[in-house]
Short mmCIF file of C-alpha atoms in Angstrom, two decimals:
data_model
loop_
_atom_site.label_atom_id
_atom_site.label_comp_id
_atom_site.label_asym_id
_atom_site.label_seq_id
_atom_site.Cartn_x
_atom_site.Cartn_y
_atom_site.Cartn_z
CA MET A 1345 -46.50 -120.13 -43.16
CA SER A 1346 -43.32 -118.27 -43.56
CA ARG A 1347 -40.06 -118.35 -45.14
CA VAL A 1348 -38.38 -119.43 -41.02
CA ALA A 1349 -40.83 -122.16 -41.06
CA ALA A 1350 -41.24 -123.56 -44.55
CA ARG A 1351 -37.48 -124.17 -44.82
CA SER A 1352 -37.07 -125.86 -40.69
CA CYS A 1353 -40.15 -128.36 -42.10
CA GLY A 1354 -37.74 -128.99 -45.00
CA VAL A 1355 -34.65 -129.05 -42.30
CA ALA A 1356 -36.95 -131.86 -40.36
CA SER A 1357 -38.07 -134.26 -43.84
CA ARG A 1358 -34.02 -134.39 -44.59
CA ILE A 1359 -33.18 -135.60 -41.17
CA ALA A 1360 -36.47 -137.31 -42.08
CA ARG A 1361 -35.21 -139.03 -44.25
CA HIS A 1362 -31.53 -139.65 -42.82
CA ARG A 1363 -32.57 -141.43 -39.93
CA ALA A 1364 -28.50 -141.71 -39.00
CA LEU A 1365 -27.83 -137.47 -39.56
CA PRO A 1366 -29.23 -136.62 -35.34
CA ALA A 1367 -26.36 -139.29 -34.32
CA VAL A 1368 -23.52 -138.73 -36.62
CA VAL A 1369 -24.88 -134.48 -35.96
CA GLY A 1370 -24.50 -135.90 -31.63
CA ALA A 1371 -21.51 -137.24 -32.48
CA ILE A 1372 -19.73 -134.56 -34.20
CA ALA A 1373 -21.55 -132.27 -30.72
CA VAL A 1374 -20.13 -134.27 -27.91
CA TRP A 1375 -16.65 -134.35 -30.05
CA VAL A 1376 -16.23 -130.48 -30.32
CA SER A 1377 -17.29 -130.64 -26.85
CA VAL A 1378 -15.11 -132.30 -25.91
CA ALA A 1379 -12.57 -131.06 -27.29
CA ILE A 1380 -13.52 -127.92 -26.15
CA ILE A 1381 -13.50 -129.19 -22.42
CA GLY A 1382 -10.14 -130.75 -22.31
CA ASP A 1383 -6.97 -130.33 -23.95
CA GLY A 1384 -8.57 -127.74 -26.46
CA SER A 1385 -7.23 -129.93 -29.33
CA VAL A 1386 -9.41 -131.41 -31.71
CA PHE A 1387 -7.11 -133.75 -33.03
CA GLY A 1388 -5.75 -135.06 -30.56
CA THR A 1389 -9.75 -136.01 -29.63
CA LEU A 1390 -9.16 -137.49 -33.45
CA ARG A 1391 -6.01 -139.10 -32.18
CA SER A 1392 -7.07 -141.26 -28.99
CA GLY A 1393 -10.81 -142.46 -30.90
CA ALA A 1394 -8.95 -143.33 -33.88
CA THR A 1395 -5.99 -145.19 -30.85
CA VAL A 1396 -9.20 -146.79 -29.47
CA GLY A 1397 -10.89 -148.01 -32.81
CA ALA A 1398 -7.75 -149.55 -33.79
CA PHE A 1399 -9.19 -152.24 -31.47
CA VAL A 1400 -12.52 -151.69 -30.55
CA ALA A 1401 -12.72 -152.72 -34.86
CA LEU A 1402 -10.01 -155.62 -34.70
CA THR A 1403 -12.52 -157.32 -31.68
CA GLY A 1404 -15.22 -156.49 -34.58
CA LEU A 1405 -13.24 -158.78 -36.78
CA GLY A 1406 -13.15 -160.75 -34.06
CA GLN A 1407 -16.82 -160.53 -33.87
CA LEU A 1408 -17.78 -160.91 -37.57
CA PHE A 1409 -15.78 -164.26 -37.82
CA VAL A 1410 -17.54 -165.50 -35.02
CA ILE A 1411 -21.51 -164.28 -36.77
CA ALA A 1412 -20.39 -165.13 -40.56
CA ALA A 1413 -18.66 -169.24 -38.85
CA GLY A 1414 -21.73 -170.13 -37.86
CA ASN A 1415 -25.35 -169.79 -37.94
CA GLY A 1416 -25.50 -165.92 -36.94
CA ASN A 1417 -24.83 -166.11 -33.03
CA ILE A 1418 -21.94 -163.74 -31.34
CA ASP A 1419 -20.16 -164.63 -28.41
CA LEU A 1420 -20.98 -163.23 -25.57
CA SER A 1421 -17.37 -163.57 -23.42
CA VAL A 1422 -14.97 -161.33 -25.69
CA PRO A 1423 -14.90 -158.52 -23.31
CA TYR A 1424 -14.12 -161.16 -20.46
CA VAL A 1425 -11.29 -162.26 -22.59
CA LEU A 1426 -9.53 -158.66 -23.74
CA THR A 1427 -9.89 -157.53 -20.33
CA LEU A 1428 -7.78 -161.26 -18.60
CA SER A 1429 -6.04 -160.82 -22.00
CA ALA A 1430 -4.98 -157.14 -20.98
CA TYR A 1431 -4.26 -157.89 -16.70
CA VAL A 1432 -2.11 -160.91 -17.98
CA ALA A 1433 0.07 -159.08 -20.47
CA SER A 1434 0.61 -156.46 -18.74
CA GLY A 1435 1.72 -159.02 -15.71
CA LEU A 1436 4.21 -160.32 -18.34
CA VAL A 1437 6.34 -158.05 -19.42
CA ASN A 1438 5.95 -155.27 -17.22
CA GLY A 1439 8.02 -152.69 -18.40
CA HIS A 1440 10.01 -155.11 -19.99
CA ASN A 1441 9.54 -155.34 -24.46
CA ALA A 1442 11.46 -158.85 -24.59
CA ALA A 1443 8.95 -160.54 -22.85
CA VAL A 1444 6.41 -159.00 -25.74
CA VAL A 1445 5.82 -162.06 -26.99
CA PRO A 1446 6.10 -165.21 -24.51
CA ALA A 1447 3.29 -162.93 -22.66
CA ALA A 1448 1.60 -162.54 -26.45
CA LEU A 1449 1.74 -165.91 -26.82
CA ALA A 1450 -0.02 -166.57 -23.41
CA VAL A 1451 -1.91 -164.75 -24.07
CA VAL A 1452 -3.41 -166.39 -27.87
CA GLY A 1453 -2.46 -169.10 -25.60
CA ILE A 1454 -5.96 -168.00 -23.17
CA GLY A 1455 -8.42 -167.38 -26.40
CA ALA A 1456 -7.46 -170.70 -27.56
CA LEU A 1457 -8.14 -172.46 -24.22
CA ILE A 1458 -11.39 -169.73 -24.19
CA GLY A 1459 -12.43 -170.56 -27.48
CA ALA A 1460 -12.24 -174.39 -26.54
CA VAL A 1461 -14.11 -174.41 -23.45
CA ASN A 1462 -16.93 -172.50 -25.71
CA ALA A 1463 -17.36 -174.59 -27.52
CA THR A 1464 -17.10 -177.86 -25.71
CA LEU A 1465 -20.09 -176.29 -23.98
CA ILE A 1466 -22.32 -175.33 -27.34
CA LEU A 1467 -20.83 -178.47 -29.36
CA ALA A 1468 -20.61 -181.14 -26.21
CA LEU A 1469 -23.73 -180.11 -23.86
CA GLU A 1470 -25.86 -178.79 -27.08
CA LEU A 1471 -26.30 -175.60 -25.21
CA PRO A 1472 -26.85 -172.60 -26.89
CA PRO A 1473 -24.33 -170.31 -27.94
CA ILE A 1474 -25.00 -166.66 -26.12
CA VAL A 1475 -25.95 -169.18 -22.69
CA GLY A 1476 -22.87 -170.74 -23.07
CA THR A 1477 -19.81 -168.02 -24.10
CA LEU A 1478 -22.42 -165.16 -21.34
CA ALA A 1479 -21.69 -168.30 -18.73
CA VAL A 1480 -17.47 -168.17 -19.45
CA GLY A 1481 -17.52 -164.72 -19.62
CA PHE A 1482 -19.02 -164.21 -16.44
CA VAL A 1483 -16.11 -166.95 -14.98
CA VAL A 1484 -13.41 -165.38 -16.61
CA GLU A 1485 -14.63 -162.00 -15.01
CA THR A 1486 -14.18 -163.38 -12.19
CA ILE A 1487 -11.41 -164.45 -12.31
CA TYR A 1488 -10.04 -160.89 -13.55
CA LEU A 1489 -11.29 -159.73 -10.66
CA GLU A 1490 -9.86 -161.80 -7.95
CA VAL A 1491 -6.77 -161.77 -10.21
CA SER A 1492 -6.64 -157.74 -11.14
CA PRO A 1493 -5.02 -156.44 -7.27
CA HIS A 1494 -2.40 -158.00 -7.69
CA VAL A 1495 -1.83 -157.32 -11.12
CA GLN A 1496 1.01 -154.75 -10.84
CA GLY A 1497 2.85 -154.15 -14.51
CA ASN A 1498 2.88 -151.73 -17.75
CA VAL A 1499 3.12 -153.83 -21.69
CA GLY A 1500 6.44 -151.42 -21.82
CA SER A 1501 7.80 -149.06 -24.59
CA PHE A 1502 7.23 -150.38 -27.46
CA VAL A 1503 3.21 -152.20 -26.27
CA GLY A 1504 2.70 -148.72 -25.97
CA THR A 1505 4.52 -146.61 -29.42
CA VAL A 1506 2.94 -149.52 -31.44
CA ALA A 1507 -0.41 -148.95 -30.54
CA THR A 1508 -0.01 -144.89 -30.31
CA GLY A 1509 0.60 -145.72 -33.85
CA GLY A 1510 4.24 -144.11 -32.85
CA VAL A 1511 6.71 -146.85 -35.33
CA GLY A 1512 6.97 -146.23 -38.66
#
Protein backbone atom coordinates (compact mmCIF):
# COMPACT_ATOMS: atom_id res chain seq x y z
CA MET A 1 0.00 0.00 0.00
CA SER A 2 1.42 3.36 -0.98
CA ARG A 3 1.75 6.26 1.42
CA VAL A 4 -1.07 8.16 -0.28
CA ALA A 5 -3.42 5.20 -0.06
CA ALA A 6 -2.47 4.61 3.58
CA ARG A 7 -3.01 8.29 4.35
CA SER A 8 -6.45 8.32 2.68
CA CYS A 9 -7.43 5.23 4.69
CA GLY A 10 -6.36 7.10 7.83
CA VAL A 11 -8.57 10.07 6.93
CA ALA A 12 -11.47 7.75 6.11
CA SER A 13 -11.13 5.99 9.46
CA ARG A 14 -11.10 9.34 11.27
CA ILE A 15 -14.26 10.36 9.47
CA ALA A 16 -15.84 7.04 10.34
CA ARG A 17 -15.02 7.57 14.02
CA HIS A 18 -16.43 11.10 14.06
CA ARG A 19 -19.89 10.79 12.54
CA ALA A 20 -20.58 14.53 12.72
CA LEU A 21 -17.50 15.43 10.69
CA PRO A 22 -19.11 14.99 7.24
CA ALA A 23 -21.97 17.27 8.31
CA VAL A 24 -19.52 19.90 9.58
CA VAL A 25 -17.45 19.71 6.39
CA GLY A 26 -20.63 19.96 4.30
CA ALA A 27 -21.87 22.95 6.30
CA ILE A 28 -18.54 24.75 5.84
CA ALA A 29 -18.61 23.99 2.11
CA VAL A 30 -22.15 25.38 1.79
CA TRP A 31 -21.19 28.45 3.84
CA VAL A 32 -18.17 29.22 1.66
CA SER A 33 -20.19 28.56 -1.52
CA VAL A 34 -22.96 30.93 -0.43
CA ALA A 35 -20.37 33.59 0.40
CA ILE A 36 -18.73 33.20 -3.01
CA ILE A 37 -21.99 33.11 -4.97
CA GLY A 38 -23.62 35.85 -2.90
CA ASP A 39 -22.05 39.18 -2.07
CA GLY A 40 -18.62 37.70 -1.31
CA SER A 41 -18.91 38.40 2.40
CA VAL A 42 -18.24 35.40 4.60
CA PHE A 43 -19.10 37.38 7.70
CA GLY A 44 -22.35 38.68 6.22
CA THR A 45 -23.43 35.08 5.83
CA LEU A 46 -22.50 34.39 9.45
CA ARG A 47 -24.46 37.43 10.63
CA SER A 48 -27.56 36.36 8.69
CA GLY A 49 -27.20 32.85 10.08
CA ALA A 50 -26.84 34.14 13.62
CA THR A 51 -29.96 36.29 13.24
CA VAL A 52 -32.04 33.37 12.01
CA GLY A 53 -30.36 31.07 14.52
CA ALA A 54 -31.57 33.20 17.42
CA PHE A 55 -35.19 32.68 16.39
CA VAL A 56 -34.64 28.98 15.77
CA ALA A 57 -33.02 28.67 19.22
CA LEU A 58 -36.05 30.29 20.85
CA THR A 59 -38.33 27.87 19.01
CA GLY A 60 -36.11 24.99 20.09
CA LEU A 61 -36.33 26.11 23.70
CA GLY A 62 -40.12 26.15 23.40
CA GLN A 63 -40.10 22.60 22.03
CA LEU A 64 -37.69 21.57 24.80
CA PHE A 65 -40.21 22.82 27.35
CA VAL A 66 -42.98 20.80 25.69
CA ILE A 67 -40.86 17.65 25.60
CA ALA A 68 -39.51 18.05 29.14
CA ALA A 69 -42.87 18.98 30.68
CA GLY A 70 -44.71 16.02 29.19
CA ASN A 71 -43.75 12.47 28.51
CA GLY A 72 -41.59 13.14 25.47
CA ASN A 73 -44.28 14.54 23.18
CA ILE A 74 -43.73 17.33 20.70
CA ASP A 75 -45.95 20.16 19.53
CA LEU A 76 -46.39 19.99 15.78
CA SER A 77 -48.40 23.21 15.63
CA VAL A 78 -45.37 25.41 16.40
CA PRO A 79 -44.38 26.37 12.83
CA TYR A 80 -47.97 27.25 11.99
CA VAL A 81 -48.39 29.34 15.13
CA LEU A 82 -45.13 31.18 14.40
CA THR A 83 -46.26 31.98 10.85
CA LEU A 84 -49.68 33.19 11.97
CA SER A 85 -48.01 35.28 14.68
CA ALA A 86 -45.72 36.89 12.11
CA TYR A 87 -48.69 37.84 9.93
CA VAL A 88 -50.64 39.23 12.90
CA ALA A 89 -47.65 41.16 14.27
CA SER A 90 -46.72 42.71 10.93
CA GLY A 91 -50.34 43.61 10.22
CA LEU A 92 -50.85 45.24 13.61
CA VAL A 93 -47.53 47.06 13.78
CA ASN A 94 -47.62 48.16 10.13
CA GLY A 95 -44.42 50.17 10.49
CA HIS A 96 -45.48 52.06 13.64
CA ASN A 97 -43.11 51.45 16.55
CA ALA A 98 -45.79 52.49 19.05
CA ALA A 99 -47.84 49.44 18.09
CA VAL A 100 -45.11 46.91 18.94
CA VAL A 101 -46.28 46.26 22.51
CA PRO A 102 -49.97 45.77 21.66
CA ALA A 103 -48.97 43.51 18.75
CA ALA A 104 -46.69 41.49 21.03
CA LEU A 105 -49.53 41.09 23.52
CA ALA A 106 -51.85 39.98 20.71
CA VAL A 107 -49.32 37.42 19.54
CA VAL A 108 -48.86 36.07 23.07
CA GLY A 109 -52.65 35.85 23.36
CA ILE A 110 -52.86 33.92 20.09
CA GLY A 111 -50.18 31.53 21.30
CA ALA A 112 -51.98 31.03 24.61
CA LEU A 113 -55.30 30.42 22.88
CA ILE A 114 -53.81 27.86 20.50
CA GLY A 115 -51.98 26.23 23.41
CA ALA A 116 -55.28 25.97 25.29
CA VAL A 117 -56.93 24.36 22.27
CA ASN A 118 -54.03 21.88 22.03
CA ALA A 119 -54.32 21.08 25.74
CA THR A 120 -58.07 20.59 25.48
CA LEU A 121 -57.72 18.17 22.58
CA ILE A 122 -54.99 16.21 24.32
CA LEU A 123 -56.32 16.17 27.88
CA ALA A 124 -60.10 16.33 27.52
CA LEU A 125 -60.52 14.35 24.31
CA GLU A 126 -57.49 12.16 25.05
CA LEU A 127 -56.07 12.52 21.56
CA PRO A 128 -52.42 11.55 21.16
CA PRO A 129 -50.38 14.78 21.29
CA ILE A 130 -48.91 14.22 17.85
CA VAL A 131 -52.41 13.98 16.36
CA GLY A 132 -53.95 16.85 18.34
CA THR A 133 -51.15 19.35 17.74
CA LEU A 134 -50.88 18.44 14.06
CA ALA A 135 -54.63 18.91 13.62
CA VAL A 136 -54.51 22.29 15.34
CA GLY A 137 -51.51 23.20 13.22
CA PHE A 138 -53.43 22.48 10.04
CA VAL A 139 -56.35 24.61 11.21
CA VAL A 140 -53.95 27.46 12.02
CA GLU A 141 -52.31 27.01 8.61
CA THR A 142 -55.70 27.34 6.94
CA ILE A 143 -56.31 30.56 8.88
CA TYR A 144 -53.04 32.19 7.87
CA LEU A 145 -53.38 31.05 4.26
CA GLU A 146 -56.74 32.81 4.14
CA VAL A 147 -55.49 35.91 5.98
CA SER A 148 -52.10 36.32 4.29
CA PRO A 149 -53.24 37.91 1.00
CA HIS A 150 -54.93 40.68 2.98
CA VAL A 151 -52.10 41.49 5.40
CA GLN A 152 -50.01 44.43 4.36
CA GLY A 153 -47.53 45.83 6.76
CA ASN A 154 -44.15 45.42 8.31
CA VAL A 155 -42.79 45.08 11.79
CA GLY A 156 -41.29 48.55 11.92
CA SER A 157 -37.78 49.87 12.39
CA PHE A 158 -37.56 49.06 16.11
CA VAL A 159 -38.31 45.35 15.69
CA GLY A 160 -35.99 45.21 12.67
CA THR A 161 -33.18 46.76 14.68
CA VAL A 162 -33.70 44.39 17.60
CA ALA A 163 -33.93 41.35 15.30
CA THR A 164 -30.66 42.15 13.56
CA GLY A 165 -28.75 42.90 16.74
CA GLY A 166 -28.48 46.65 16.24
CA VAL A 167 -29.53 47.55 19.80
CA GLY A 168 -26.88 48.30 22.38
